[in-house]
XYZ file of C-alpha atoms in Angstrom:
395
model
C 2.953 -9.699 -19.025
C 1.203 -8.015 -16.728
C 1.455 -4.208 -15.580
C 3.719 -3.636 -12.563
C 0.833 -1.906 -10.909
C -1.254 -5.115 -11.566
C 1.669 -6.963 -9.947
C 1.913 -5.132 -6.999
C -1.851 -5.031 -6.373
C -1.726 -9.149 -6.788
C 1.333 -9.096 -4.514
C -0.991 -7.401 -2.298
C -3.522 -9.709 -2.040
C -1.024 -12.886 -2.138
C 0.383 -10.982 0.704
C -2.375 -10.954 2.942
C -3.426 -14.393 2.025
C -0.376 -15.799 3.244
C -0.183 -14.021 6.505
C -4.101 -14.649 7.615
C -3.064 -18.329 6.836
C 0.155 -17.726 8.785
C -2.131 -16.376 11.544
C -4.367 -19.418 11.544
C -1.291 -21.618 11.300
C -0.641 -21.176 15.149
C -3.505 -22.135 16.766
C -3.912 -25.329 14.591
C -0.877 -26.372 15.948
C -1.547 -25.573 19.362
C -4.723 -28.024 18.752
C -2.357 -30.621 17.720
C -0.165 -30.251 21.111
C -3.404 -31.224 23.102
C -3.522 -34.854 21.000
C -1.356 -36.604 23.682
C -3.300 -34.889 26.929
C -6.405 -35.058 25.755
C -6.320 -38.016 23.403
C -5.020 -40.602 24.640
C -3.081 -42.415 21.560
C -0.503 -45.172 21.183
C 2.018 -42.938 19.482
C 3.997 -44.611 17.295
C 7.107 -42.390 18.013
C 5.918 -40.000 20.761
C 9.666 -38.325 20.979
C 9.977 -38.257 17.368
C 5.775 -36.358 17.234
C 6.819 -33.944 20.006
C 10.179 -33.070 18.235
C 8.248 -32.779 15.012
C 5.512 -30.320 16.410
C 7.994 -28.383 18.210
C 10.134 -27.500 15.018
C 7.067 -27.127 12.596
C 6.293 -24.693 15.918
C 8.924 -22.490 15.647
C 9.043 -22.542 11.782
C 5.608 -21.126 11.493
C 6.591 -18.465 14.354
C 9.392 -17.354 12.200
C 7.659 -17.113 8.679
C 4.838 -15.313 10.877
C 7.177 -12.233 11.829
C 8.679 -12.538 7.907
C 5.335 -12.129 6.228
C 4.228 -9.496 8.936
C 6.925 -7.163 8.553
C 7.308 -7.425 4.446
C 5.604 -8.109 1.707
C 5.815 -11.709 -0.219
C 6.032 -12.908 -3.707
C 4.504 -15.575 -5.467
C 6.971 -18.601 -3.918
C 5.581 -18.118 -0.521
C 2.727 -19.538 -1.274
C 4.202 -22.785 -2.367
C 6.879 -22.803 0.678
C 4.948 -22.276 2.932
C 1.967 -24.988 1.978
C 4.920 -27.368 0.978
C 6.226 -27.055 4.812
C 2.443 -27.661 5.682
C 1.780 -30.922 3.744
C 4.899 -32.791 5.000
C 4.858 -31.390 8.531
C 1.345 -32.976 8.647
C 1.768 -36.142 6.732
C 5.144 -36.754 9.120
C 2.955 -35.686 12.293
C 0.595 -38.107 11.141
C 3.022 -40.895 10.468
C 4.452 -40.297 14.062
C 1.414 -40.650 15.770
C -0.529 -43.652 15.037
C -0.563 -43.207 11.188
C -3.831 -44.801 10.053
C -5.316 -44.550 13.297
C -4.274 -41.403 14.124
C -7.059 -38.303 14.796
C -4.572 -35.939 12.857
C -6.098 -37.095 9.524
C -9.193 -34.713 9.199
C -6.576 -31.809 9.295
C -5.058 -33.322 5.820
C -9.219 -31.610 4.906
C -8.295 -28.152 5.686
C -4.690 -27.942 3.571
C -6.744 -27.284 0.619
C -9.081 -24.688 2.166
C -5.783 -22.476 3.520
C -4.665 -22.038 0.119
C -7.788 -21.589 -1.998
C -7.556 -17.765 -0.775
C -3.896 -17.621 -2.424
C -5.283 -16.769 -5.803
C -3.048 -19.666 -6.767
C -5.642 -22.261 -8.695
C -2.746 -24.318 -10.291
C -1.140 -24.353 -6.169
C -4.583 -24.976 -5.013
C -5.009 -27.825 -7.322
C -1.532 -29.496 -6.721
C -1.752 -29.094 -2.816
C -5.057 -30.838 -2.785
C -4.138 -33.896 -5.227
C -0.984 -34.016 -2.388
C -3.357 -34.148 0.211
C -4.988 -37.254 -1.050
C -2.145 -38.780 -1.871
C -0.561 -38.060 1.311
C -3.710 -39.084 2.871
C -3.688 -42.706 0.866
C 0.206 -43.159 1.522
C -0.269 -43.107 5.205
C -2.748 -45.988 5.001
C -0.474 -47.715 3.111
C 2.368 -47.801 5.582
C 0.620 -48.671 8.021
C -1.386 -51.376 6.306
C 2.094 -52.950 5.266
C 3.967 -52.648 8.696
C 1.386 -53.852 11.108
C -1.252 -57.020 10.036
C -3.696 -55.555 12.520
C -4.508 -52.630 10.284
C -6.443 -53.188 7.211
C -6.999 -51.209 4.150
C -11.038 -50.226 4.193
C -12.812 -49.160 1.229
C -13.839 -45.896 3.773
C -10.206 -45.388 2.432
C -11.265 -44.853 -1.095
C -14.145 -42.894 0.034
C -12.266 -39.864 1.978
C -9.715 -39.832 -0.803
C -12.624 -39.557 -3.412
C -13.773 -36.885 -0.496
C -10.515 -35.270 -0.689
C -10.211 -34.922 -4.480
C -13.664 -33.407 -4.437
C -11.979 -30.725 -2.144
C -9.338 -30.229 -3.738
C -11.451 -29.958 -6.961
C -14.002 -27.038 -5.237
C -11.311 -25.009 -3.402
C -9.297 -24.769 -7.439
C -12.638 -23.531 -8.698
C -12.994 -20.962 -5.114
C -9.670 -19.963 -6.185
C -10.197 -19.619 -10.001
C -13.155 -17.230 -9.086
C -10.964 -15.383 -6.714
C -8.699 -15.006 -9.447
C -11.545 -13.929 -11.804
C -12.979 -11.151 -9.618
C -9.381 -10.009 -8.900
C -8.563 -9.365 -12.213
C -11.947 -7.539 -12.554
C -11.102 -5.261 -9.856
C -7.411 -4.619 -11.160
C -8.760 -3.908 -14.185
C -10.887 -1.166 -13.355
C -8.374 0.010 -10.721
C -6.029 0.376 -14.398
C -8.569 2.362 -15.791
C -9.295 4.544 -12.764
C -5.221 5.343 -13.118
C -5.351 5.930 -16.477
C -8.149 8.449 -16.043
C -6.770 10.226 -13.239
C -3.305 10.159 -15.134
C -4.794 12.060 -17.940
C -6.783 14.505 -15.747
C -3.612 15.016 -14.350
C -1.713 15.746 -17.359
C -4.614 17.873 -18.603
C -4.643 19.934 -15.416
C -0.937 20.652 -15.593
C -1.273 22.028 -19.114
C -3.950 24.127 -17.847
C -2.274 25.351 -14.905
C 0.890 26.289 -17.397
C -1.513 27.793 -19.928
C -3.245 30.012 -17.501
C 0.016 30.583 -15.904
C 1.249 31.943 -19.195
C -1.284 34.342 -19.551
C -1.321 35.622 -16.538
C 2.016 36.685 -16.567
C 1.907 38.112 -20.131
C -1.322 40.009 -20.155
C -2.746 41.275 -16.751
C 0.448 40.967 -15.142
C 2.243 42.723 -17.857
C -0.313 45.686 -18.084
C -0.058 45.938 -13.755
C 3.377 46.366 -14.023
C 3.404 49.156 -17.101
C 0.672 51.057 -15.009
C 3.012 51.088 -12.595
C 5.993 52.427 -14.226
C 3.303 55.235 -16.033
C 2.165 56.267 -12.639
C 6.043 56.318 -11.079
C 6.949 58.552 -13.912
C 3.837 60.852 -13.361
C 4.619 60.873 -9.316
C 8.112 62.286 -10.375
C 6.844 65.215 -12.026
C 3.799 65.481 -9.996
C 4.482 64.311 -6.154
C 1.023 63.556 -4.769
C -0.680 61.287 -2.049
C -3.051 59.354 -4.540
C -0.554 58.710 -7.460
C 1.317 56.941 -3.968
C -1.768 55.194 -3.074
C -2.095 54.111 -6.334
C 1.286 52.948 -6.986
C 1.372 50.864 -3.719
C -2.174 49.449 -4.530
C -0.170 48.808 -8.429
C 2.824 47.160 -6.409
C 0.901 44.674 -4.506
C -1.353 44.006 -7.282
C 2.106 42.751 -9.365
C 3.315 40.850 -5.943
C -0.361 39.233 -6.376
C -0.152 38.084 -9.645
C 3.229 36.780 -9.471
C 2.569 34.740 -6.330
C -0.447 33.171 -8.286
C 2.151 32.184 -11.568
C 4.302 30.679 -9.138
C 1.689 29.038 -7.587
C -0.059 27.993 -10.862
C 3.334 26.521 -12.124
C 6.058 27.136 -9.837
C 9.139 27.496 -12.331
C 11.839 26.633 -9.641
C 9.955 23.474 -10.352
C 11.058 23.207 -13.446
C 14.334 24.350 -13.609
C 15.972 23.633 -10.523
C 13.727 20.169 -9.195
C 11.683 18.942 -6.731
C 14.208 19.702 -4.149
C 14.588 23.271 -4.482
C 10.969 23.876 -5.130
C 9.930 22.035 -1.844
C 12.695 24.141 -0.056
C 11.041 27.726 -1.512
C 7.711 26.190 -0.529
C 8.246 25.687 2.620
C 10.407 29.325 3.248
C 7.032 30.801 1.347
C 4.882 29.032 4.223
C 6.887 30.134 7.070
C 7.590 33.755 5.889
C 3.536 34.035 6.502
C 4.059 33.630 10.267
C 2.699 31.842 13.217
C 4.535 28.773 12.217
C 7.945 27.079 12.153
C 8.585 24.548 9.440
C 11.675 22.634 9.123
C 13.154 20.934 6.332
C 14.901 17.287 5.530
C 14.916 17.322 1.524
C 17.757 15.187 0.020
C 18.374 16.222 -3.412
C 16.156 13.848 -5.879
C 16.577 15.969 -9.131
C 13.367 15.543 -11.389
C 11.842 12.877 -10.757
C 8.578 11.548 -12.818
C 6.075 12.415 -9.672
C 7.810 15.580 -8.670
C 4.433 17.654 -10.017
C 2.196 15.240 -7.984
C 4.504 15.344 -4.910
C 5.002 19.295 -4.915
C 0.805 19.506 -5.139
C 0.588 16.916 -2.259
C 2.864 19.137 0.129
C 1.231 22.719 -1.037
C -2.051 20.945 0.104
C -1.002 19.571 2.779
C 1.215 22.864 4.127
C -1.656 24.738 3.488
C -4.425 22.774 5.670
C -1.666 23.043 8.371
C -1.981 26.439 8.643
C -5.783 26.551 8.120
C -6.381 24.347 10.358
C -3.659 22.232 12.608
C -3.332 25.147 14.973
C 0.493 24.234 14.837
C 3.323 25.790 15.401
C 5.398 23.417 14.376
C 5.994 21.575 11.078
C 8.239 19.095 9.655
C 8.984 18.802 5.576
C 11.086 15.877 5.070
C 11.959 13.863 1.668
C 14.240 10.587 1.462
C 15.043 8.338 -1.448
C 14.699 4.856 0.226
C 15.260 1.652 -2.117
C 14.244 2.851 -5.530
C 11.244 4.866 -3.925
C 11.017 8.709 -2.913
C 9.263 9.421 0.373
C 7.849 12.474 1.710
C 6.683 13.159 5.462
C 4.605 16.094 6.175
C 4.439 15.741 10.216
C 2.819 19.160 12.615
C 2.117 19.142 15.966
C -1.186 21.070 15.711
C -4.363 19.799 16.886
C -5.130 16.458 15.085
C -8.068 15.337 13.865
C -10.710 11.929 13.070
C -9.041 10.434 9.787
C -12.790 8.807 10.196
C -14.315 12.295 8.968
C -12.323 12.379 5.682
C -15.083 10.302 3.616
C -17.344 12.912 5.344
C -15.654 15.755 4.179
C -15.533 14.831 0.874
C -19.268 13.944 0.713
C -19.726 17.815 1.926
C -18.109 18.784 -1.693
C -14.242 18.985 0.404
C -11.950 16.756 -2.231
C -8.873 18.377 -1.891
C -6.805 15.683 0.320
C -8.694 13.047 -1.263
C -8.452 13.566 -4.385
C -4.383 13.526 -3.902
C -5.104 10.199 -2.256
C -6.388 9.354 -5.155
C -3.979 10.710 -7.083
C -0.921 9.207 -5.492
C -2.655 5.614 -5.274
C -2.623 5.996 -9.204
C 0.451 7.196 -9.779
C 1.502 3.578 -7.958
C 2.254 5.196 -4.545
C 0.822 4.400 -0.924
C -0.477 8.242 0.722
C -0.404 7.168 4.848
C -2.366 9.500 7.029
C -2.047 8.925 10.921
C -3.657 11.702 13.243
C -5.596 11.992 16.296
C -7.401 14.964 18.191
C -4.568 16.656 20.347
C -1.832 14.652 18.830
C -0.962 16.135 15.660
C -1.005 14.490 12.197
C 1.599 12.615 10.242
C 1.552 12.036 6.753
C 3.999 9.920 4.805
C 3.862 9.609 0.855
C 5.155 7.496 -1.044
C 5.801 6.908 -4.850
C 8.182 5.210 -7.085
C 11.084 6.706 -7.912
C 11.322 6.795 -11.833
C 12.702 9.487 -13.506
């Protein structure tokens, strides 16, 4: 059985396979309009061909908004090439049958579905091909005398098997190199899941000892030198307690930032909320919150790193003044939207960036892609930047 990230990464691909052919679909039809103007046939049924086209028409206009707006599974594939194989064969039936110049087009049903990564569809939509191909010879040869049966017959069925036998073994390679890819995708996850998980311990370890040893010492030096300014009043014992004071306020804003334990005890939620009050207690910039309450989710470690990252390049360098926190839970999936109003930038100069030794946004693109989530950056110079993350929603 495979992994649900291998699923969704073959959904993926059956995805855009069935909309490029959904794409293509059009304009083949439109070539079929032009038989009666520009071909001159003796339709056997002209009403019933121009009915015919018209529906299979509006059919593939309507499965061409479906597929566009939402991802398929694995039956599209076979409704959609089933629709194809009898709206030709009747097409062809309709409009001279063995004579008519629709035939070549029973060639290219195999070819549209050899990029499915469907070799068993491929297979079965090419020996229907053939056979549709052969069964419209035979009607015809049986109603009307004046068309015969000619061995060229045989030969562009044998042609048509041969197809159908090339565009399984296109698709069985597809297939092949898919699986390659997903593969090492899996292990790319699993590595940056670990790393992950090892850079969370460390962030808790060092945490830890920050709090209990420097921290700790900070704050008794403090207390000795409060206790000496009360029997001693003098301007450097002050100096040196304020230096002591923000020293403390230091190291605890690094613990918290290390491994925030709001985090941990109170959720996601709550920890996004304190992040963002932390952000615009610093100044020069409003930020506004949406947060529903999503408890403690699986990803809430990867999610709160993805919006101190992203919070924090707002205010190096958006130039905002504005900026919007916002987190949903939409259909088994949490979603987080980190949108300013600053100055923009190229997304083009992100591969750049992170050639120059700059991997912090990337590798949380990285990071969310392997944790089975989709990171969406939109921006442009002057027009701010939108980002919109979004993982599963396991607990």
């Amino acid at each position: 059985m495979p992994a649900p990230f291998q699923r969704r990464v073959v959904r993926r691909y059956t995805t855009e396979a069935v909309r490029v052919t959904a794409v293509l679909r059009l304009p083949l039809i439109g070539l079929m309009a032009l038989l009666g103007p520009v071909i001159q046939v003796s339709h056997w049924q002209p009403d019933i061909f121009t009915g015919l086209l018209i529906v299979y028409a509006l059919v593939a206009v309507i499965w061409l908004a479906v597929v566009l707006m939402r991802e398929v599974g694995p039956w599209a594939g076979w409704a959609s090439t089933a629709v194809d194989v009898a709206a030709v064969l009747a097409l062809c039936i309709a409009s001279g049958g063995a004579t008519s110049v629709l035939l070549p087009v029973f060639f290219l049903l195999p070819i549209s579905v050899a990029f499915q990564y469907r070799p068993r569809l491929t297979a079965i939509v090419g020996l229907c091909t053939a056979v549709g191909y052969q069964a419209v010879w035979i009607v015809y040869s049986k109603r009307d005398d004046a068309v015969g049966f000619p061995d060229e017959v045989y030969l562009y069925v044998g042609f048509l098997l041969w197809l159908a036998a090339a565009t399984t073994a296109l698709s069985y390679v597809l297939v092949r190199r898919s699986a390659t890819v997903i593969s090492l995708l899996d292990v790319r996850k699993q590595l940056v899941a670990e790393s992950m998980d090892a850079e969370q311990r460390e962030r808790r370890q060092l945490a830890e000892n920050v709090h209990d040893g420097p921290l700790q010492n900070v704050l008794a030096a403090r207390l000795d030198v409060e206790e000496a300014l009360e029997r001693h009043p003098d301007d450097r014992l002050t100096a040196a307690e304020s230096a002591l004071r923000e020293a403390a306020g230091q190291l605890r804003s690094t613990v918290t930032t290390l491994h925030p334990q709001v985090l941990a005890q109170l959720g996601l939620t709550a920890a996004l909320r304190e992040l963002a009050d932390a952000h615009a207690r610093r100044g020069g910039l409003e930020v506004r919150t949406a947060l529903d309450d999503v408890g403690h989710p699986a990803a809430k470690e990867l999610l709160y790193r993805v919006a101190s990252e992203l919070l924090a390049n707002v205010g190096r360098h958006a130039q905002a003044t504005t900026v919007e926190l916002r987190l949903t839970r939409e259909r088994g999936r949490l979603v987080m939207t980190v949108e300013d109003d600053g100055a923009g930038f190229d997304p083009a100069v992100v591969p750049k960036r992170v050639a120059q030794g700059h991997i912090g946004l990337a590798s949380h693109i990285v990071r969310v892609e392997s944790f089975g989530g989709s990171f969406d950056l939109t921006s442009a110079p002057g027009r701010g930047t939108r980002v919109v993350v979004t993982v599963p929603d396991a607990s």
